[in-house]
Each structure stands twice: as structure tokens, then as C-alpha cells.
Short mmCIF file of C-alpha atoms in Angstrom, two decimals:
data_model
loop_
_atom_site.label_atom_id
_atom_site.label_comp_id
_atom_site.label_asym_id
_atom_site.label_seq_id
_atom_site.Cartn_x
_atom_site.Cartn_y
_atom_site.Cartn_z
CA GLU A 29 -38.92 21.20 -112.93
CA GLN A 30 -36.95 17.99 -113.15
CA GLU A 31 -34.15 19.78 -115.01
CA GLN A 32 -34.09 22.47 -112.34
CA GLU A 33 -33.93 19.85 -109.61
CA GLN A 34 -31.05 18.07 -111.35
CA GLU A 35 -29.15 21.34 -111.78
CA GLN A 36 -29.71 22.14 -108.13
CA GLU A 37 -28.38 18.71 -107.06
CA GLN A 38 -25.34 19.15 -109.26
CA GLU A 39 -24.64 22.52 -107.73
CA GLU A 40 -24.95 21.07 -104.22
CA GLU A 41 -22.56 18.23 -105.11
CA GLU A 42 -20.06 20.67 -106.55
CA GLN A 43 -20.28 22.80 -103.43
CA GLN A 44 -19.84 19.73 -101.19
CA GLN A 45 -16.85 18.62 -103.26
CA GLN A 46 -15.30 22.07 -102.97
CA LYS A 47 -15.80 22.00 -99.21
CA ASN A 48 -14.14 18.55 -99.00
CA GLU A 49 -11.19 19.76 -101.05
CA GLU A 50 -10.82 22.81 -98.87
CA ARG A 51 -11.00 20.62 -95.76
CA GLU A 52 -8.31 18.28 -97.12
CA LYS A 53 -6.11 21.26 -97.89
CA ASP A 54 -6.63 22.55 -94.37
CA LYS A 55 -5.67 19.14 -92.93
CA GLU A 56 -2.53 19.02 -95.06
CA LEU A 57 -1.61 22.51 -93.95
CA ASP A 58 -2.25 21.59 -90.29
CA VAL A 59 -0.11 18.43 -90.58
CA ALA A 60 2.67 20.35 -92.28
CA ALA A 61 2.49 23.04 -89.64
CA ALA A 62 2.55 20.39 -86.87
CA LYS A 63 5.56 18.70 -88.44
CA GLU A 64 7.36 22.00 -88.79
CA GLU A 65 6.55 22.81 -85.18
CA ALA A 66 7.76 19.40 -83.94
CA LYS A 67 10.91 19.68 -86.05
CA ALA A 68 11.60 23.17 -84.74
CA GLU A 69 11.14 22.00 -81.16
CA VAL A 70 13.44 19.01 -81.72
CA ASP A 71 16.11 21.19 -83.32
CA GLU A 72 15.85 23.61 -80.46
CA GLU A 73 16.15 20.84 -77.88
CA ILE A 74 19.16 19.32 -79.65
CA ARG A 75 20.88 22.72 -79.74
CA ALA A 76 20.07 23.19 -76.07
CA ALA A 77 21.48 19.73 -75.26
CA GLU A 78 24.66 20.49 -77.21
CA LYS A 79 24.97 23.80 -75.44
CA ASP A 80 24.46 22.15 -72.06
CA GLY A 81 27.10 19.53 -72.93
CA ALA A 82 29.57 22.23 -73.96
CA ASP A 83 28.92 24.18 -70.78
CA SER A 84 29.35 21.03 -68.67
CA ASP A 85 32.96 20.65 -69.79
CA ASN A 86 33.83 23.86 -67.97
CA GLU A 87 32.25 22.85 -64.66
CA ASP A 88 34.66 21.48 -62.05
CA ASN A 89 32.20 19.49 -59.95
CA ARG A 90 30.12 18.01 -62.76
CA ASP A 91 31.72 14.56 -62.52
CA ALA A 92 30.57 14.08 -58.93
CA ASP A 93 27.05 15.27 -59.76
CA LEU A 94 26.73 13.09 -62.83
CA ALA A 95 28.00 10.00 -60.98
CA SER A 96 24.98 10.12 -58.68
CA GLU A 97 22.47 10.42 -61.51
CA SER A 98 20.39 7.36 -62.41
CA LYS A 99 19.72 5.99 -65.87
CA PRO A 100 18.32 8.80 -68.03
CA GLU A 101 14.58 8.69 -68.73
CA PRO A 102 12.26 11.24 -70.38
CA PRO A 103 11.23 13.84 -67.76
CA LEU A 104 7.67 13.80 -66.53
CA SER A 105 6.91 17.27 -67.97
CA GLU A 106 8.08 16.16 -71.41
CA GLU A 107 5.86 13.07 -71.21
CA HIS A 108 2.87 15.30 -70.42
CA HIS A 109 3.81 17.64 -73.25
CA LEU A 110 3.99 14.67 -75.61
CA GLU A 111 0.54 13.46 -74.57
CA ARG A 112 -0.94 16.92 -75.09
CA LEU A 113 0.72 17.16 -78.50
CA GLN A 114 -0.74 13.80 -79.54
CA ARG A 115 -4.23 14.76 -78.44
CA GLN A 116 -3.99 18.10 -80.27
CA LEU A 117 -2.80 16.43 -83.47
CA ALA A 118 -5.54 13.80 -83.20
CA ARG A 119 -8.21 16.54 -82.92
CA GLU A 120 -6.83 18.62 -85.78
CA THR A 121 -6.03 15.83 -88.21
CA LYS A 122 -8.72 13.41 -87.01
CA SER A 123 -6.12 10.64 -87.41
CA GLU A 124 -4.84 8.86 -84.30
CA ALA A 125 -2.27 6.91 -86.33
CA LEU A 126 -0.66 10.09 -87.60
CA ALA A 127 -0.69 11.60 -84.12
CA GLU A 128 0.92 8.46 -82.68
CA MET A 129 3.57 8.48 -85.41
CA ILE A 130 4.50 12.09 -84.72
CA GLY A 131 4.44 11.40 -80.97
CA GLY A 132 6.81 8.48 -81.49
CA LEU A 133 9.12 10.74 -83.44
CA LYS A 134 9.03 13.21 -80.59
CA MET A 135 9.86 10.48 -78.05
CA ASP A 136 12.78 9.33 -80.22
CA MET A 137 14.10 12.87 -80.12
CA TYR A 138 13.86 12.90 -76.33
CA LEU A 139 15.79 9.63 -76.15
CA LEU A 140 18.36 11.01 -78.57
CA LYS A 141 18.79 13.98 -76.29
CA ASP A 142 19.37 11.66 -73.32
CA LYS A 143 21.92 9.67 -75.31
CA ILE A 144 23.77 12.87 -76.15
CA ASN A 145 23.83 13.78 -72.46
CA GLN A 146 25.07 10.29 -71.61
CA LEU A 147 27.82 10.65 -74.20
CA HIS A 148 28.89 13.93 -72.62
CA ARG A 149 28.98 12.26 -69.21
CA GLU A 150 31.12 9.42 -70.51
CA ILE A 151 33.52 11.86 -72.12
CA SER A 152 33.72 13.82 -68.87
CA ASP A 153 34.40 10.61 -66.89
CA GLY A 154 37.02 9.45 -69.37
CA VAL A 155 36.86 6.98 -72.24
CA ALA A 156 38.41 3.54 -71.68
CA LEU A 157 40.96 2.65 -74.32
CA ALA A 158 40.50 -0.64 -76.11
CA GLY A 159 43.12 -3.30 -75.44
CA PRO A 160 45.40 -4.70 -78.14
CA ASP A 161 43.77 -6.98 -80.66
CA PRO A 162 44.94 -10.57 -79.99
CA SER A 163 44.76 -11.38 -83.70
CA GLU A 164 47.47 -8.80 -84.43
CA THR A 165 50.06 -10.54 -82.23
CA LEU A 166 52.31 -13.34 -83.42
CA VAL A 167 51.28 -15.62 -80.54
CA TYR A 168 47.73 -15.54 -79.21
CA PRO A 169 47.78 -14.54 -75.50
CA VAL A 170 47.86 -17.51 -73.13
CA SER A 171 45.27 -17.45 -70.36
CA VAL A 172 46.25 -17.56 -66.69
CA CYS A 173 44.64 -20.99 -66.39
CA MET A 174 46.78 -22.39 -69.22
CA GLN A 175 49.91 -20.76 -67.82
CA CYS A 176 49.39 -22.42 -64.43
CA ILE A 177 48.58 -25.81 -65.99
CA LEU A 178 51.64 -25.70 -68.24
CA LEU A 179 53.92 -24.70 -65.36
CA LEU A 180 52.66 -27.45 -63.05
CA THR A 181 52.79 -30.03 -65.85
CA ALA A 182 56.34 -29.11 -66.75
CA VAL A 183 57.56 -29.31 -63.14
CA TYR A 184 55.63 -32.57 -62.59
CA PHE A 185 57.25 -34.40 -65.51
CA VAL A 186 60.69 -32.87 -64.98
CA ILE A 187 60.81 -34.14 -61.38
CA TYR A 188 59.59 -37.64 -62.28
CA THR A 189 62.02 -37.79 -65.22
CA MET A 190 64.91 -36.73 -62.99
CA LEU A 191 63.96 -39.42 -60.48
CA ALA A 192 63.96 -42.10 -63.21
CA VAL A 193 67.34 -40.91 -64.53
CA CYS A 194 68.79 -40.81 -61.00
CA LYS A 195 67.64 -44.38 -60.28
CA ALA A 196 69.09 -45.63 -63.56
CA PHE A 197 72.39 -43.81 -62.89
CA THR A 198 72.80 -45.22 -59.36
CA GLU A 199 71.97 -48.77 -60.52
CA VAL A 200 74.41 -48.65 -63.45
CA PHE A 201 77.35 -47.29 -61.42
CA GLY A 202 76.52 -49.23 -58.25
CA MET A 203 76.22 -46.19 -56.02
CA GLY A 204 73.78 -47.93 -53.70
CA GLU A 205 70.21 -47.14 -52.79
CA ASN A 206 68.70 -44.10 -51.09
CA THR A 207 71.26 -41.53 -52.14
CA THR A 208 70.65 -37.95 -51.02
CA LEU A 209 69.56 -36.83 -54.50
CA GLU A 210 67.23 -39.79 -54.90
CA LEU A 211 65.61 -39.17 -51.52
CA ALA A 212 65.17 -35.48 -52.34
CA LEU A 213 63.52 -36.34 -55.67
CA HIS A 214 61.28 -38.89 -53.92
CA GLY A 215 60.14 -36.16 -51.54
CA ALA A 216 59.54 -33.73 -54.43
CA CYS A 217 57.40 -36.36 -56.20
CA GLU A 218 55.28 -36.76 -53.06
CA SER A 219 54.90 -32.99 -52.85
CA ILE A 220 53.97 -32.44 -56.52
CA PHE A 221 51.48 -35.33 -56.40
CA HIS A 222 48.58 -32.87 -55.95
CA ALA A 223 49.26 -31.13 -59.28
CA PRO A 224 46.87 -33.25 -61.45
CA MET A 225 43.89 -32.61 -59.16
CA ILE A 226 44.63 -28.88 -59.06
CA CYS A 227 44.95 -28.71 -62.86
CA VAL A 228 41.58 -30.43 -63.30
CA LEU A 229 39.96 -27.80 -61.06
CA PHE A 230 41.65 -25.03 -63.09
CA LEU A 231 40.32 -26.52 -66.31
CA GLY A 232 36.78 -26.87 -64.97
CA THR A 233 36.72 -23.23 -63.87
CA GLN A 234 38.01 -22.09 -67.26
CA LEU A 235 35.36 -24.13 -69.09
CA ARG A 236 32.58 -22.65 -66.98
CA ALA A 237 33.77 -19.10 -67.66
CA THR A 238 33.98 -19.92 -71.38
CA GLN A 239 30.41 -21.20 -71.39
CA ILE A 240 28.95 -18.24 -69.47
CA SER A 241 30.68 -15.62 -71.62
CA GLU A 242 30.25 -17.60 -74.85
CA GLU A 243 34.02 -17.72 -75.41
CA THR A 244 34.58 -13.99 -74.93
CA HIS A 245 35.94 -13.82 -71.34
CA GLY A 246 38.04 -15.89 -69.00
CA PRO A 247 37.50 -16.46 -65.26
CA PRO A 248 37.15 -13.41 -62.97
CA ILE A 249 40.25 -11.77 -61.57
CA GLY A 250 39.72 -13.39 -58.16
CA ALA A 251 39.75 -16.87 -59.69
CA GLU A 252 42.92 -16.09 -61.66
CA TYR A 253 44.68 -14.87 -58.51
CA ALA A 254 43.58 -18.06 -56.73
CA MET A 255 45.05 -20.17 -59.57
CA GLU A 256 48.37 -18.37 -59.30
CA LEU A 257 48.36 -18.70 -55.50
CA CYS A 258 47.77 -22.47 -55.71
CA THR A 259 50.43 -22.90 -58.37
CA TRP A 260 53.19 -20.98 -56.60
CA SER A 261 52.33 -22.47 -53.20
CA LEU A 262 52.73 -25.98 -54.57
CA LEU A 263 55.97 -25.06 -56.34
CA VAL A 264 57.40 -23.42 -53.20
CA ARG A 265 56.62 -26.54 -51.18
CA THR A 266 58.21 -28.77 -53.85
CA PHE A 267 61.37 -26.68 -54.22
CA LEU A 268 61.66 -26.50 -50.42
CA VAL A 269 61.84 -30.30 -50.33
CA LEU A 270 64.51 -30.27 -53.07
CA ALA A 271 66.56 -27.56 -51.33
CA LEU A 272 66.63 -29.14 -47.85
CA PRO A 273 69.82 -31.19 -48.45
CA ALA A 274 71.71 -27.96 -49.24
CA PHE A 275 70.70 -26.41 -45.88
CA MET A 276 70.63 -29.43 -43.60
CA GLY A 277 72.83 -31.98 -45.35
CA GLU A 278 70.00 -34.49 -45.13
CA ALA A 279 67.07 -35.11 -47.47
CA VAL A 280 63.42 -35.53 -46.60
CA ALA A 281 62.60 -39.11 -45.68
CA VAL A 282 59.74 -40.73 -47.61
CA SER A 283 57.91 -43.55 -45.82
CA GLU A 284 54.43 -45.01 -45.59
CA ASP A 285 53.60 -42.27 -43.11
CA GLY A 286 54.40 -39.57 -45.66
CA LEU A 287 57.17 -36.98 -45.72
CA LYS A 288 59.38 -36.65 -42.64
CA PHE A 289 61.41 -33.46 -42.53
CA PRO A 290 64.81 -33.71 -40.79
CA SER A 291 65.45 -31.78 -37.62
CA HIS A 292 68.04 -29.01 -37.34
CA ASP A 293 70.20 -28.00 -34.40
CA ASN A 294 69.69 -24.31 -35.18
CA ARG A 295 66.29 -23.41 -33.76
CA ALA A 296 65.91 -20.36 -36.03
CA VAL A 297 66.52 -22.37 -39.21
CA ALA A 298 64.15 -25.11 -38.10
CA SER A 299 61.44 -22.57 -37.30
CA LEU A 300 61.90 -20.84 -40.66
CA LEU A 301 61.62 -24.10 -42.59
CA THR A 302 58.52 -25.11 -40.63
CA LEU A 303 56.96 -21.71 -41.28
CA LEU A 304 57.63 -21.96 -45.01
CA ARG A 305 56.29 -25.49 -45.15
CA TYR A 306 53.00 -24.86 -43.41
CA GLY A 307 52.65 -21.36 -44.87
CA ALA A 308 52.79 -22.83 -48.38
CA MET A 309 50.23 -25.46 -47.38
CA LEU A 310 47.91 -22.78 -45.94
CA CYS A 311 48.20 -20.68 -49.12
CA LEU A 312 47.47 -23.75 -51.25
CA TYR A 313 44.26 -24.63 -49.43
CA THR A 314 43.18 -20.97 -49.26
CA GLY A 315 43.54 -20.65 -53.02
CA LEU A 316 41.57 -23.86 -53.55
CA VAL A 317 38.69 -22.63 -51.39
CA VAL A 318 38.58 -19.26 -53.18
CA LEU A 319 38.69 -20.96 -56.58
CA CYS A 320 35.82 -23.31 -55.73
CA ILE A 321 33.70 -20.38 -54.51
CA GLU A 322 34.44 -18.36 -57.65
CA ALA A 323 33.50 -21.32 -59.85
CA VAL A 324 30.11 -21.61 -58.16
CA ILE A 325 29.14 -17.89 -57.99
CA MET A 326 30.52 -16.98 -61.42
CA ASP A 327 27.98 -15.20 -63.68
CA THR A 328 27.71 -12.56 -66.39
CA ARG A 329 28.02 -9.74 -63.84
CA SER A 330 31.34 -10.94 -62.42
CA LEU A 331 32.66 -11.60 -65.94
CA ASN A 332 31.46 -8.20 -67.31
CA VAL A 333 29.52 -9.90 -70.09
CA GLN A 334 27.05 -7.83 -72.09
CA PRO A 335 24.13 -8.14 -71.96
CA ILE A 336 24.05 -9.25 -68.34
CA ASP A 337 20.72 -11.04 -68.86
CA LEU A 338 22.22 -13.26 -71.55
CA TRP A 339 21.11 -16.41 -69.69
CA ASP A 340 17.78 -15.08 -68.41
CA ASP A 341 14.79 -17.39 -68.72
CA PRO A 342 11.74 -15.29 -69.71
CA THR A 343 9.35 -17.86 -68.22
CA THR A 344 10.59 -17.23 -64.66
CA VAL A 345 10.19 -14.19 -62.42
CA ALA A 346 13.79 -14.08 -61.19
CA THR A 347 16.63 -13.00 -63.49
CA GLU A 348 19.20 -15.71 -64.28
CA TYR A 349 22.74 -14.46 -64.84
CA ALA A 350 24.41 -17.84 -65.48
CA PRO A 351 23.45 -21.35 -66.57
CA PRO A 352 23.09 -24.05 -63.91
CA LEU A 353 26.30 -25.66 -62.69
CA SER A 354 26.96 -28.68 -64.91
CA VAL A 355 26.93 -32.20 -63.49
CA ALA A 356 30.56 -32.68 -64.54
CA MET A 357 31.59 -29.56 -62.59
CA GLN A 358 29.51 -30.58 -59.57
CA CYS A 359 31.19 -33.99 -59.43
CA THR A 360 34.63 -32.44 -59.97
CA LEU A 361 34.11 -29.96 -57.13
CA PHE A 362 32.90 -32.71 -54.80
CA LEU A 363 35.86 -34.99 -55.55
CA THR A 364 38.26 -32.06 -55.21
CA HIS A 365 36.91 -31.23 -51.76
CA LEU A 366 37.05 -34.90 -50.75
CA PHE A 367 40.58 -35.34 -52.13
CA PHE A 368 42.13 -32.37 -50.35
CA LEU A 369 40.08 -32.89 -47.18
CA ILE A 370 41.53 -36.38 -46.80
CA TYR A 371 45.05 -35.15 -47.45
CA ILE A 372 44.86 -32.20 -45.06
CA MET A 373 43.41 -34.45 -42.35
CA HIS A 374 46.25 -36.89 -43.00
CA ALA A 375 48.80 -34.07 -42.73
CA ILE A 376 47.30 -32.84 -39.45
CA VAL A 377 47.25 -36.31 -37.89
CA GLN A 378 50.78 -36.97 -39.12
CA PHE A 379 51.91 -33.71 -37.49
CA LEU A 380 50.21 -34.73 -34.23
CA THR A 381 51.91 -38.13 -34.41
CA GLN A 382 55.30 -36.44 -34.52
CA LEU A 383 54.48 -34.06 -31.67
CA LEU A 384 52.71 -36.37 -29.25
CA GLY A 385 54.73 -38.42 -26.81
CA ASP A 386 53.68 -40.83 -24.11
CA GLU A 387 50.86 -38.64 -22.83
CA ALA A 388 47.71 -40.55 -21.99
CA PHE A 389 44.67 -40.09 -24.16
CA PRO A 390 41.32 -40.22 -22.37
CA GLY A 391 39.08 -43.23 -22.92
CA ASN A 392 35.96 -43.18 -25.03
CA ILE A 393 32.31 -43.15 -24.00
CA HIS A 394 32.38 -46.92 -23.34
CA ASP A 395 34.89 -46.42 -20.50
CA GLU A 396 37.53 -48.56 -22.21
CA PRO A 397 41.04 -48.34 -20.82
CA PRO A 398 42.81 -45.22 -22.00
CA VAL A 399 45.34 -45.59 -24.77
CA LEU A 400 48.38 -43.52 -25.49
CA ALA A 401 47.76 -40.42 -27.57
CA ARG A 402 50.51 -41.39 -29.97
CA GLU A 403 48.96 -44.81 -30.56
CA TRP A 404 45.56 -43.22 -31.16
CA ALA A 405 47.06 -40.75 -33.64
CA MET A 406 48.97 -43.54 -35.40
CA LYS A 407 45.77 -45.55 -35.85
CA TRP A 408 44.03 -42.60 -37.46
CA GLU A 409 47.11 -41.83 -39.53
CA HIS A 410 46.99 -45.41 -40.85
CA CYS A 411 43.27 -45.07 -41.60
CA LEU A 412 43.68 -41.75 -43.42
CA ARG A 413 46.60 -43.15 -45.41
CA VAL A 414 44.30 -45.87 -46.73
CA CYS A 415 41.72 -43.17 -47.54
CA ALA A 416 44.40 -41.22 -49.40
CA ASN A 417 45.13 -44.32 -51.49
CA THR A 418 41.41 -44.60 -52.18
CA VAL A 419 40.95 -41.02 -53.41
CA GLY A 420 44.06 -41.39 -55.57
CA LEU A 421 41.69 -42.30 -58.41
CA ALA A 422 39.89 -38.94 -58.17
CA PRO A 423 42.21 -36.92 -60.53
CA MET A 424 41.85 -39.43 -63.36
CA VAL A 425 38.08 -39.69 -62.87
CA CYS A 426 37.75 -35.90 -62.97
CA ILE A 427 39.82 -35.75 -66.16
CA VAL A 428 37.29 -38.08 -67.81
CA PHE A 429 34.48 -35.78 -66.59
CA MET A 430 36.18 -32.71 -68.06
CA ALA A 431 36.93 -34.49 -71.35
CA ALA A 432 33.25 -35.34 -71.79
CA ARG A 433 32.34 -31.78 -70.85
CA MET A 434 34.76 -30.31 -73.42
CA ARG A 435 33.36 -32.60 -76.11
CA ALA A 436 29.81 -31.47 -75.30
CA LEU A 437 30.86 -27.79 -75.42
CA GLU A 438 32.55 -28.40 -78.74
CA ILE A 439 29.27 -29.69 -80.20
CA ASP A 440 26.99 -27.20 -78.41
CA PRO A 441 28.96 -24.13 -77.22
CA ARG A 442 25.95 -22.65 -75.39
CA GLU A 443 24.61 -25.57 -73.36
CA GLY A 444 27.46 -28.12 -73.52
CA LYS A 445 25.45 -30.84 -71.80
CA PRO A 446 26.44 -34.50 -72.26
CA GLN A 447 23.84 -37.23 -72.62
CA TRP A 448 21.67 -38.01 -69.62
CA TRP A 449 23.21 -41.44 -69.18
CA ALA A 450 26.72 -39.94 -69.23
CA GLU A 451 25.77 -37.52 -66.45
CA ALA A 452 24.25 -40.42 -64.52
CA LEU A 453 27.57 -42.27 -64.80
CA PHE A 454 29.37 -39.16 -63.51
CA LYS A 455 27.27 -39.36 -60.37
CA VAL A 456 27.78 -43.12 -60.06
CA CYS A 457 31.58 -42.80 -60.24
CA THR A 458 31.59 -39.93 -57.72
CA THR A 459 29.37 -41.88 -55.34
CA ALA A 460 31.60 -44.95 -55.69
CA VAL A 461 34.73 -43.03 -54.67
CA ALA A 462 32.92 -41.44 -51.72
CA ALA A 463 31.55 -44.84 -50.68
CA GLN A 464 35.04 -46.36 -50.66
CA VAL A 465 36.20 -43.61 -48.32
CA ALA A 466 33.19 -44.20 -46.09
CA PHE A 467 33.92 -47.95 -45.98
CA VAL A 468 37.35 -47.09 -44.54
CA LEU A 469 36.29 -44.39 -42.07
CA VAL A 470 33.22 -46.11 -40.59
CA PRO A 471 35.09 -49.24 -39.40
CA GLN A 472 37.76 -47.02 -37.87
CA LEU A 473 35.10 -45.15 -35.92
CA ALA A 474 33.79 -48.52 -34.77
CA GLY A 475 37.26 -49.57 -33.62
CA ILE A 476 38.08 -51.91 -36.53
CA ALA A 477 41.44 -51.37 -38.23
CA PRO A 478 41.10 -50.91 -42.02
CA ASP A 479 42.81 -53.08 -44.56
CA GLU A 480 45.82 -51.37 -46.13
CA ARG A 481 45.38 -52.72 -49.63
CA PRO A 482 45.22 -49.92 -52.22
CA PHE A 483 41.78 -48.65 -53.20
CA SER A 484 40.05 -51.01 -50.76
#
């Protein structure tokens, strides 16, 4: 009986083993069949996508339709089909991992189909040709910022060198002082005086674009146009001062009150020269305003940097497209605004001084006796001249800021942040210059004439 029982158990085990082997074979056949089915469906979908892409080349209005389409995503019906396929495979194979793997393969095929469609759309819209490789040229292309800086620097030093040579020539040959050429060069030096401050602003904008794009892009096209506008406006104003003796026979007079343009008997010529003078000034300040705005709002989107979320902080909800504005750039922008604000106010008051005559100016709120408008304008012109002497330090201070910024970017191209104490000194220097201007303006508002010593 025991032997019979053992034989019976062995037979049952053999039968169970045969059933397990048959079940494993069935599973393998089901998996193979599922793979073949998924592969056949994928091949069919790829052929259908290629056929659709070929047919789309012959459609005339396909470009307009495709332009309105959003980013391709797997259709909802295909997602449902994928879920059903995964559940079916999980039931047949009793393996969720295998079903998920095959479902992932199916999803990859859907995405591949969408990429093929996107490629067809790009071909239909036209493929942008790559620009020339800078490394293949003999001279690496010079940026617009560097072109403008080099042009202004060259004109700046040429004019000052010509003035030094002219002074030496007149002293050696005893030609006297204040010759026409010397006066014209003096006026050109006063006109080109703004070049250092403008170049510092150009450099700061270029450095910010370099940081945001990680040395792959320059400033946006609007900023480059603004740089060119500022450069040519300043050059036009300078060459106008140099060319006045040829048209009027008299050079621009340089005094403590600034540049004084000579008058002309011909009303048309005088009007044209005035229009050119103030038109160049308007273009200069317009370009400066546009450049400052571009420097502040510049980000990866305006520079066409990929990926656009290069500077995104994952710990915040909002998407960051650019790093925070550096302290050096903040101080440079502030001093630039202060510098040109003082000079444009000085130019306006100087223009009013030349226009106003003996017309009475109304008294102030304290009912003091009225003063002549010309005297009032001359007082403010004197005050703003002292302010202009005060902000004369701003270009050199900003150059120090940009030098520290460039050194920091050289060490750390991504952040480029100087030490905390260096940034604190940036703010101290900026505040000191602004405080000096305030110490001149506040007494003038109180009726106290400012001292005319430089930088007081």
C-alpha cells in the first residue's frame, strides 16, 4: 500500500509538472503573440504616418493649418487603447512589469510618430540654414557692442590728441590763443565727453547677455540697435561742432556755461543746425533709455537661448528665465541715469538761459520779490554745472564696477558674483556720488548758492 501511495504521488507530481510546463509555454506564446501584435501595430502606424507626411507635401493649405496646431501629444483614444492593452497583457501574462514594459514601448512609438509629424511640419515650413562657423573665418566676428566701443574710443582719443597737437603748434609758432581750430577741437572734446559713460553701459549690457546665454549669444537686436543709435548720435553731434567753422566761419565757444553755438544771419541754416543739434541729442537719450530697458528685461526668451528654463529655480512656483540683476549692473544703471539726467537738465536750463530775456519770473510761495527769469535760470544753470562736475566721477567708478564683475565672471561664468563686501562697497560708492549731488541741489532749493569747487 505504501508503494502504491508513493507511485500515485509521483504520478500526480509528474502531471502537475507537465501542467506547469504547458502553462509556461502558453505564457511564452501569448507574450510572443502580444509582441508581434504590438510590433505590427507600430509598423502600421509608422507607415501611416509616413504616408500622411507624403500626402501633406501636396496640400496647398497645410502650412496654415499646421501653424495653428499646438504641441503634439498622444491622442486620447490612443491613451485608452494603451491602457486596455496593458490590462490585457497583465491578465494574460500575469506580470504587470512585462505589461508596463510593452506599454512603454507602445508609448515611445506614439511619441516617435508625433516627432515624425513634427519633422514633416518643419520641412513644410522651411528649414533655417545654419550661419557660417566663426572658427572658419580668419578674424572672429566682432560684436556690435565692441564695434561701438572701439569707434567711440578711437574718436575720443583722436580728438584729444589733435587738441594737444594744435596747442603745441600754436605755442611753438606764436599764433596766439583761441584759434578757430583750437576752439572747434575744444567744443568737440566737450561733446565727446559722454563717450566713457556710454561705453560702460554698453559693456554692462554685453556682460549680462553673456551671463544669461552662457557665452553663446549677445544682446538682443533691440539693444544692439540702441547701441548703434547712441554711437552715431554722439558722433553726429561731435562732427557738427567740428564742421561749424566751415559753414559759419566761427567756432563753437566753450565757457563755464557749456557750449555756445554761434548765430547765423541765414534763418534756414540756423534752423537746420539747431534741428541737427537737438535731434542728435534726442536720439542719444532715446537710445540710452531703450538700452537700459533691454538690460533689465533681458532673459533667455529674448536671447533665444535653449532651454528657456535654463535659470529656473525648482524650489519656486514661478519660472525664472534670467538670473537676478547683479549689484554691479544695478549701480551702473543708477549712475548712468543720474549722470545723463544732470547733463540733460543742464542743457535744458542753458537753452532757457539763452532764450529768456528781461521777462519777470513770478515770486515763490514766500511772496519774495520777483526776480528776472534769466537770473533764475542762471542760478540753476550754475547749480547744475556744479552737479555735472560732481557726477564726473561716475564713468570711472562704473569702470571699476565692471572690472570687478568681469573678474567674477572669469572665475565663475554662471554666477559671476563678487564677494559680499565688494558689492557692499559698490553700493557705498554709488550712494556717495548721489549724496554729493543731493548736497548741491538741496541748498539751491533752499535759496543758498552752491560752492563751485569741483566735486564738492
